[in-house]
Coordinates of C-alpha atoms in Angstrom, one line a residue:
M1 CA 117.8 252.9 183.0
D2 CA 115.4 254.0 184.9
P3 CA 115.0 258.2 184.8
I4 CA 117.1 259.0 187.9
T5 CA 119.8 257.6 186.2
L6 CA 119.0 258.9 182.9
I7 CA 119.3 262.3 184.4
A8 CA 122.3 261.6 186.2
A9 CA 124.0 260.0 183.2
V10 CA 122.9 263.1 181.4
V11 CA 124.2 265.3 183.8
L12 CA 127.7 264.2 184.0
I13 CA 128.4 264.1 180.1
A14 CA 127.0 267.3 178.9
G15 CA 128.9 268.6 182.2
I16 CA 131.8 267.5 181.5
A17 CA 131.6 268.8 177.9
I18 CA 130.0 272.0 178.6
G19 CA 133.1 272.9 181.7
I20 CA 135.8 272.0 179.2
A21 CA 133.5 273.5 175.7
I22 CA 134.2 277.3 178.8
G23 CA 137.5 276.6 179.3
L24 CA 137.0 274.6 183.3
P25 CA 140.5 273.6 184.9
V26 CA 140.3 269.5 183.0
A27 CA 140.4 268.3 186.9
V28 CA 137.4 271.0 188.0
A29 CA 135.2 269.7 184.6
M30 CA 135.4 266.2 185.5
G31 CA 134.9 266.8 188.9
L32 CA 132.0 269.1 189.0
P33 CA 129.5 267.1 187.6
S34 CA 130.6 263.7 188.2
A35 CA 129.4 265.0 192.5
I36 CA 126.7 266.9 190.8
A37 CA 125.7 263.4 188.9
I38 CA 126.6 260.9 192.4
F39 CA 124.5 263.6 194.4
I40 CA 120.9 262.2 191.4
L41 CA 122.0 259.2 191.9
L42 CA 121.9 258.8 196.6
G43 CA 119.7 261.6 196.8
E44 CA 121.1 263.1 199.8
W45 CA 124.1 265.8 199.7
D46 CA 126.0 264.3 202.9
G47 CA 126.3 260.9 201.5
A48 CA 127.8 262.4 197.9
T49 CA 130.0 264.5 199.1
F50 CA 130.9 261.9 201.5
T51 CA 131.1 258.6 198.3
A52 CA 133.0 261.7 196.1
A53 CA 136.2 261.7 199.4
Q54 CA 136.1 258.4 199.4
K55 CA 136.8 258.0 195.5
I56 CA 139.9 260.6 195.2
F57 CA 141.3 258.9 197.2
Q58 CA 140.7 255.9 196.3
G59 CA 141.3 257.0 193.0
S60 CA 144.7 258.1 193.6
N61 CA 146.4 255.1 196.7
S62 CA 148.0 253.1 194.0
F63 CA 152.1 252.2 194.9
S64 CA 152.5 252.3 191.2
L65 CA 151.2 255.8 191.0
L66 CA 154.5 256.4 192.2
A67 CA 156.5 256.0 188.6
I68 CA 154.7 258.7 188.4
P69 CA 156.5 261.9 190.2
F70 CA 160.2 259.8 189.8
F71 CA 159.7 259.8 186.2
I72 CA 159.2 263.8 185.7
L73 CA 162.0 264.8 187.7
A74 CA 164.0 262.1 185.9
G75 CA 163.2 264.0 183.3
G76 CA 163.7 267.0 185.0
L77 CA 166.9 266.3 186.0
M78 CA 168.1 265.6 182.1
N79 CA 166.9 268.5 180.4
T80 CA 168.6 270.7 182.9
G81 CA 172.4 268.2 183.2
G82 CA 173.1 269.0 179.8
I83 CA 171.9 265.8 178.5
A84 CA 169.9 267.0 175.3
A85 CA 172.9 268.1 173.9
R86 CA 175.1 264.5 174.0
L87 CA 171.8 262.8 172.6
I88 CA 171.6 266.1 169.8
D89 CA 175.4 265.4 168.7
L90 CA 174.2 262.0 168.6
A91 CA 172.2 262.3 166.4
Q92 CA 173.4 264.4 163.9
V93 CA 175.9 261.8 163.7
V94 CA 173.0 259.4 163.1
A95 CA 171.2 261.8 160.6
G96 CA 173.3 263.4 159.5
R97 CA 174.0 262.1 156.0
L98 CA 170.0 262.0 155.6
P99 CA 168.7 264.7 152.9
A100 CA 167.3 267.6 154.6
S101 CA 169.7 266.5 157.3
L102 CA 169.0 269.8 160.8
A103 CA 165.4 268.3 160.2
Q104 CA 165.9 264.6 160.2
T105 CA 168.5 265.3 163.0
T106 CA 165.3 267.3 165.0
V107 CA 163.2 264.0 164.2
V108 CA 166.3 261.3 165.8
A109 CA 167.3 263.7 168.2
N110 CA 163.3 264.1 169.5
T111 CA 162.8 260.7 169.6
M112 CA 166.0 259.7 171.5
F113 CA 165.2 262.5 174.6
G114 CA 161.7 261.5 174.6
A115 CA 162.4 258.0 174.7
V116 CA 165.3 259.0 178.0
S117 CA 162.7 261.3 179.3
G118 CA 159.8 260.3 178.7
A119 CA 158.8 264.0 178.6
S120 CA 157.2 265.3 174.7
V121 CA 156.9 268.2 175.9
A122 CA 160.6 269.2 177.8
S123 CA 162.1 267.4 175.0
A124 CA 160.7 270.1 172.2
A125 CA 161.5 272.9 174.0
A126 CA 164.4 270.8 175.3
I127 CA 165.9 269.9 171.3
G128 CA 164.3 272.9 169.8
T129 CA 165.9 275.9 171.4
V130 CA 169.0 274.0 170.7
L131 CA 168.3 273.2 166.7
T132 CA 166.6 276.2 165.5
P133 CA 169.2 279.1 165.5
R134 CA 171.1 275.9 163.6
M135 CA 167.8 275.6 161.0
R136 CA 168.0 279.6 160.9
Q137 CA 171.5 279.3 159.6
E138 CA 170.9 276.9 157.2
K139 CA 168.2 279.0 155.6
Y140 CA 165.9 276.8 156.3
D141 CA 161.9 278.1 156.9
P142 CA 161.4 278.4 160.4
A143 CA 157.7 277.4 160.2
F144 CA 158.7 273.9 159.6
S145 CA 161.5 273.9 161.2
A146 CA 158.8 274.2 163.9
A147 CA 156.6 272.1 162.4
V148 CA 159.1 269.4 162.5
N149 CA 160.2 269.6 166.0
A150 CA 155.9 269.3 167.2
A151 CA 155.8 266.4 164.9
S152 CA 158.3 264.6 166.2
S153 CA 157.9 265.7 170.1
P154 CA 155.4 263.0 170.9
A155 CA 157.4 259.8 170.2
G156 CA 158.7 259.9 173.4
M157 CA 155.1 258.9 174.5
L158 CA 154.9 256.0 173.5
I159 CA 159.0 254.9 173.8
P160 CA 159.0 253.5 177.6
P161 CA 159.4 255.0 180.2
S162 CA 156.4 256.7 179.6
N163 CA 153.6 257.7 182.0
T164 CA 151.2 257.9 179.9
F165 CA 151.3 254.4 180.0
I166 CA 151.4 254.7 183.4
V167 CA 147.8 256.0 184.1
Y168 CA 146.9 253.8 181.0
S169 CA 147.4 250.6 183.1
L170 CA 145.7 251.5 185.8
V171 CA 142.7 252.6 185.1
S172 CA 143.2 249.3 182.4
S173 CA 144.8 247.2 185.5
T174 CA 147.2 246.0 183.0
S175 CA 151.7 245.3 183.1
I176 CA 152.9 248.1 183.2
G177 CA 156.2 246.7 181.7
A178 CA 154.1 244.8 179.1
L179 CA 152.5 248.5 178.3
F180 CA 155.9 249.6 178.2
M181 CA 157.4 246.8 175.7
A182 CA 154.1 247.7 173.5
G183 CA 154.9 251.2 173.0
V184 CA 158.0 250.3 171.7
G185 CA 157.0 250.2 168.4
P186 CA 154.7 252.8 167.1
G187 CA 157.0 254.8 169.0
L188 CA 159.8 254.1 166.2
L189 CA 156.6 254.2 163.8
W190 CA 156.2 257.5 164.8
A191 CA 159.8 258.4 163.7
V192 CA 160.1 255.9 160.8
V193 CA 157.2 257.8 159.6
C194 CA 158.5 261.3 160.1
V195 CA 161.9 261.5 159.4
T196 CA 159.9 260.3 156.0
V197 CA 157.9 262.9 155.2
V198 CA 161.0 264.9 156.0
A199 CA 162.7 263.0 153.6
L200 CA 159.8 263.8 150.9
Y201 CA 160.2 267.0 151.7
A202 CA 163.2 267.3 150.5
R203 CA 163.1 266.3 147.4
K204 CA 161.3 269.5 146.6
H205 CA 163.8 271.7 148.3
P206 CA 166.9 270.5 147.0
E207 CA 169.2 272.6 148.7
L208 CA 168.9 271.5 152.2
R209 CA 170.6 268.5 150.2
M210 CA 173.5 269.0 152.3
P211 CA 176.9 269.8 149.5
K212 CA 178.4 267.0 147.6
G213 CA 182.2 267.0 149.0
T214 CA 181.5 267.5 152.8
P215 CA 183.4 265.1 154.6
R216 CA 182.0 262.6 156.6
P217 CA 182.8 262.3 160.5
T218 CA 185.9 260.4 161.0
F219 CA 185.3 256.9 163.1
G220 CA 187.3 258.1 165.9
Q221 CA 184.8 261.6 166.6
T222 CA 181.7 259.7 166.2
M223 CA 182.4 257.2 169.2
I224 CA 183.8 260.2 170.8
V225 CA 180.3 261.5 170.9
F226 CA 178.2 258.3 170.9
L227 CA 180.4 257.6 174.7
K228 CA 179.4 260.8 175.9
A229 CA 175.8 259.9 174.9
L230 CA 176.4 256.2 176.3
P231 CA 175.4 256.8 180.0
A232 CA 172.3 259.3 178.5
L233 CA 171.1 255.9 176.9
L234 CA 172.3 253.4 178.9
M235 CA 169.3 254.7 181.4
I236 CA 166.7 253.7 179.1
F237 CA 167.9 249.6 179.5
V238 CA 168.9 250.3 183.6
V239 CA 165.1 250.7 184.0
I240 CA 163.6 248.8 181.0
G241 CA 165.7 245.7 182.2
G242 CA 165.0 246.5 185.7
I243 CA 161.4 245.8 184.9
L244 CA 162.0 242.9 182.3
S245 CA 164.4 241.1 184.3
G246 CA 162.5 241.5 187.7
F247 CA 164.9 242.6 189.6
F248 CA 162.9 245.7 190.5
T249 CA 159.0 247.2 189.8
A250 CA 158.1 249.8 187.3
T251 CA 157.7 252.0 190.5
E252 CA 161.0 251.5 191.9
S253 CA 163.2 252.2 188.2
A254 CA 161.5 255.6 188.7
V255 CA 163.4 255.7 191.4
I256 CA 166.6 254.0 190.4
A257 CA 166.1 256.7 187.1
V258 CA 165.9 259.5 189.4
L259 CA 168.8 258.6 190.8
Y260 CA 170.3 257.6 188.6
C261 CA 170.0 260.8 186.2
F262 CA 171.2 262.4 189.4
I263 CA 174.4 260.4 189.8
L264 CA 175.3 261.7 186.4
G265 CA 174.4 265.4 186.6
L266 CA 176.7 265.3 189.2
I267 CA 179.6 263.1 188.0
Q268 CA 179.4 264.9 184.2
R269 CA 179.2 268.1 186.2
T270 CA 176.3 269.3 183.8
L271 CA 174.0 269.3 186.6
P272 CA 173.8 273.1 188.3
V273 CA 173.2 271.7 192.3
R274 CA 171.7 275.5 192.8
E275 CA 169.1 274.1 190.2
L276 CA 167.8 271.6 192.1
P277 CA 164.6 273.2 194.4
K278 CA 163.5 274.5 191.0
I279 CA 163.5 271.6 189.5
I280 CA 162.1 269.4 192.6
L281 CA 159.0 273.3 192.1
E282 CA 158.4 272.3 188.9
A283 CA 157.9 268.3 189.1
S284 CA 155.9 268.8 192.4
K285 CA 153.3 271.1 190.3
V286 CA 153.4 268.5 186.8
T287 CA 152.8 265.8 189.3
G288 CA 150.1 267.9 191.3
I289 CA 148.0 268.0 188.2
I290 CA 148.3 264.9 187.7
M291 CA 147.7 263.0 191.0
L292 CA 144.1 265.6 191.1
L293 CA 143.3 264.3 187.9
I294 CA 143.6 261.0 188.6
G295 CA 141.7 260.8 192.6
V296 CA 139.1 262.7 190.3
S297 CA 138.6 259.3 188.2
G298 CA 137.6 257.9 190.8
I299 CA 134.5 260.0 191.3
L300 CA 134.1 259.8 186.9
G301 CA 134.5 256.0 187.4
Y302 CA 131.9 255.3 190.2
V303 CA 129.2 257.4 187.8
L304 CA 130.1 255.3 184.8
A305 CA 129.8 252.0 186.6
F306 CA 126.8 252.7 188.6
A307 CA 125.0 254.6 185.6
R308 CA 126.2 251.9 183.9
I309 CA 127.4 253.6 180.5
P310 CA 130.1 251.4 180.0
Q311 CA 127.4 248.9 179.5
L312 CA 125.6 251.2 177.6
V313 CA 128.3 251.8 175.0
T314 CA 129.6 248.4 174.6
E315 CA 125.6 247.5 173.9
G316 CA 124.9 250.5 171.5
L317 CA 128.0 249.4 169.5
L318 CA 127.4 245.7 168.9
G319 CA 123.7 246.2 168.2
F320 CA 124.8 249.3 165.8
T321 CA 127.4 246.7 163.7
D322 CA 129.4 243.3 164.8
N323 CA 133.1 244.7 162.6
V324 CA 135.8 245.0 164.9
V325 CA 137.4 247.4 161.6
V326 CA 134.2 249.8 161.8
V327 CA 134.3 249.9 166.0
L328 CA 138.1 250.5 166.2
I329 CA 137.3 253.8 163.2
I330 CA 135.0 254.9 165.0
I331 CA 136.7 254.8 168.2
M332 CA 139.3 256.5 166.9
I333 CA 138.0 259.5 165.1
V334 CA 136.0 260.5 169.3
L335 CA 139.2 259.7 170.4
L336 CA 140.6 262.3 167.8
L337 CA 138.8 265.0 168.0
A338 CA 139.1 264.5 172.7
G339 CA 142.9 265.2 171.3
T340 CA 142.0 268.7 169.8
V341 CA 140.7 270.0 173.0
M342 CA 141.9 267.4 176.3
D343 CA 145.6 266.9 177.5
P344 CA 146.6 262.5 177.2
T345 CA 146.2 262.3 181.1
P346 CA 142.5 263.1 181.6
A347 CA 141.2 261.8 178.2
I348 CA 142.9 258.3 179.0
L349 CA 141.3 258.6 182.1
I350 CA 137.7 258.8 180.5
F351 CA 137.4 257.1 177.5
T352 CA 139.6 253.7 178.5
P353 CA 136.5 252.9 180.9
I354 CA 134.4 253.1 178.3
F355 CA 135.8 252.0 175.2
L356 CA 137.8 249.3 176.9
P357 CA 134.6 246.7 177.3
V358 CA 133.5 247.1 174.3
V359 CA 136.9 246.6 172.4
T360 CA 137.6 243.8 174.8
A361 CA 134.2 241.8 173.6
M362 CA 135.5 242.0 170.1
G363 CA 139.3 240.4 171.1
V364 CA 141.2 243.1 171.6
S365 CA 143.8 242.1 173.6
P366 CA 143.6 246.1 176.3
I367 CA 147.6 245.7 175.9
H368 CA 146.7 246.6 172.3
F369 CA 144.3 249.2 172.3
G370 CA 146.7 250.7 174.7
A371 CA 149.1 251.3 172.2
M372 CA 146.5 252.8 170.0
M373 CA 144.9 254.9 172.1
V374 CA 148.6 256.4 173.4
F375 CA 148.9 256.9 169.9
N376 CA 146.0 258.0 169.2
M377 CA 146.7 260.9 172.5
C378 CA 149.7 261.5 170.7
L379 CA 148.6 262.6 167.6
G380 CA 146.2 264.9 170.3
N381 CA 149.1 266.8 170.8
I382 CA 150.5 268.1 167.9
S383 CA 146.6 269.1 167.2
P384 CA 145.3 273.1 167.8
P385 CA 143.2 274.0 169.6
I386 CA 145.2 271.8 172.5
G387 CA 147.7 270.8 171.2
N388 CA 150.9 271.1 174.0
N389 CA 153.7 269.8 171.8
L390 CA 151.9 272.3 168.2
F391 CA 152.2 275.3 171.4
V392 CA 155.8 274.9 172.8
A393 CA 157.5 274.5 169.4
A394 CA 156.1 277.4 167.8
R395 CA 156.6 279.8 170.3
V396 CA 160.5 278.1 170.6
G397 CA 161.0 278.4 166.9
N398 CA 159.4 282.0 167.3
V399 CA 157.1 281.5 164.3
R400 CA 153.1 281.7 164.6
I401 CA 151.7 279.0 165.4
E402 CA 149.2 279.7 161.9
K403 CA 152.5 279.4 159.7
V404 CA 152.8 275.4 161.7
I405 CA 149.7 274.3 161.2
T406 CA 150.1 274.8 157.7
R407 CA 153.4 273.0 157.6
L408 CA 152.6 270.6 160.1
W409 CA 149.2 269.4 157.9
P410 CA 152.4 266.1 156.2
F411 CA 153.2 264.7 159.0
F412 CA 149.7 264.8 160.8
W413 CA 148.0 262.8 158.3
A414 CA 151.4 260.2 157.5
L415 CA 150.8 260.3 161.4
V416 CA 147.2 259.0 160.4
V417 CA 148.5 257.0 158.4
G418 CA 150.3 255.2 161.2
L419 CA 147.4 255.2 163.6
F420 CA 145.6 252.5 161.3
I421 CA 149.1 250.5 161.0
V422 CA 149.2 250.4 164.3
A423 CA 145.2 249.9 165.5
F424 CA 145.4 247.2 162.4
V425 CA 147.8 245.8 162.6
P426 CA 148.8 244.4 166.2
A427 CA 152.2 242.7 166.1
L428 CA 153.7 245.7 165.6
S429 CA 152.8 246.2 169.5
M430 CA 152.3 242.8 170.7
W431 CA 154.9 241.4 169.4
L432 CA 157.7 242.1 172.1
P433 CA 155.4 241.6 175.5
E434 CA 155.0 238.1 173.7
T435 CA 157.8 236.8 172.7
L436 CA 159.2 238.4 176.6
G437 CA 156.9 236.7 177.8
L438 CA 155.1 239.1 179.7
I439 CA 151.2 238.6 178.7
R440 CA 149.5 235.4 179.7

């Protein structure tokens, strides 16, 4: 590497690290060092500004990215349209006989709502708002209740549809449909891990077990609850089924999801029309943030390619070891640390171009790596100091975050074990897309 390129690489990496450390908005922390690095590489400011603007446009000029605002809007319509309450009722029927039934209901409800909406933070807010008061009445430890909510809500980032996989698909040039299917196994594993930790907690707290003689819901009651929740659950099959059958693309499926949620809310009379402007405004704000990050990542990608940083990282890691297990563990540690201070979207935009060439050179499928990477980012969402789901769950539960973190550790370490399973058992994420013929 020549001296000018080396200086540009140091400015880029150090600038991003310092910007995030001092609390700059992530788009600024990514974009400003990238623009300065382009100036160093090209040697003229006019050319640097033109190139930066061009790369921002190119980075966000993708038809597939239209899926993101529509899936965000669909999640907002679900969150406001009373769907959460119906899914909670169904979750309580499913998990009502398990130890610590309300905590198990939280896990199941978060998994279902996250899968339907694709929004883990919205899931933590919606499910926590409904179930936290019930858990207080049943004498649950408030910190444990918030920890269960925080730990289980990220499952929606893995189970399709998932905006996180759409972003990874853009950066890695992989199939959105294959990634959606690859997330199903890890997403269900996430839920199973949380259910297991809650069950172990219940063994030490017998007062949370359901009293003997508690009547089971009748078949008729169960069917009524199921039928009320069925229209919301069907959206998953409409969206995913349409993509897999080739009837519409992933982008078009997002539009279908919005129409489905809107019509369902009107038919069931659970969607207040007066709230529509607010829902659209919130979706626009979130979309604006994500699209700015994606656009800025275009500058970052240009500098990384120009400075050959991905190739250098690949050569360095392969020179250090040719053991794929060691390399994946190193990558997982880096991503876990990055996830504690970064949201999933910027982390994927920054680290995918760096690490993907390394793992593909060692024979790891980009689809499998995508599932592993998103699972990693889900762990970051429940980790201090940035973990959004952790903060939302603590706020909804009205509990100091320090107390929630103490109760969260068993979930976190159990999910780290789950991460190792995802990383070293490729069949968990690859079986479904391979069976459906989505990987060629």
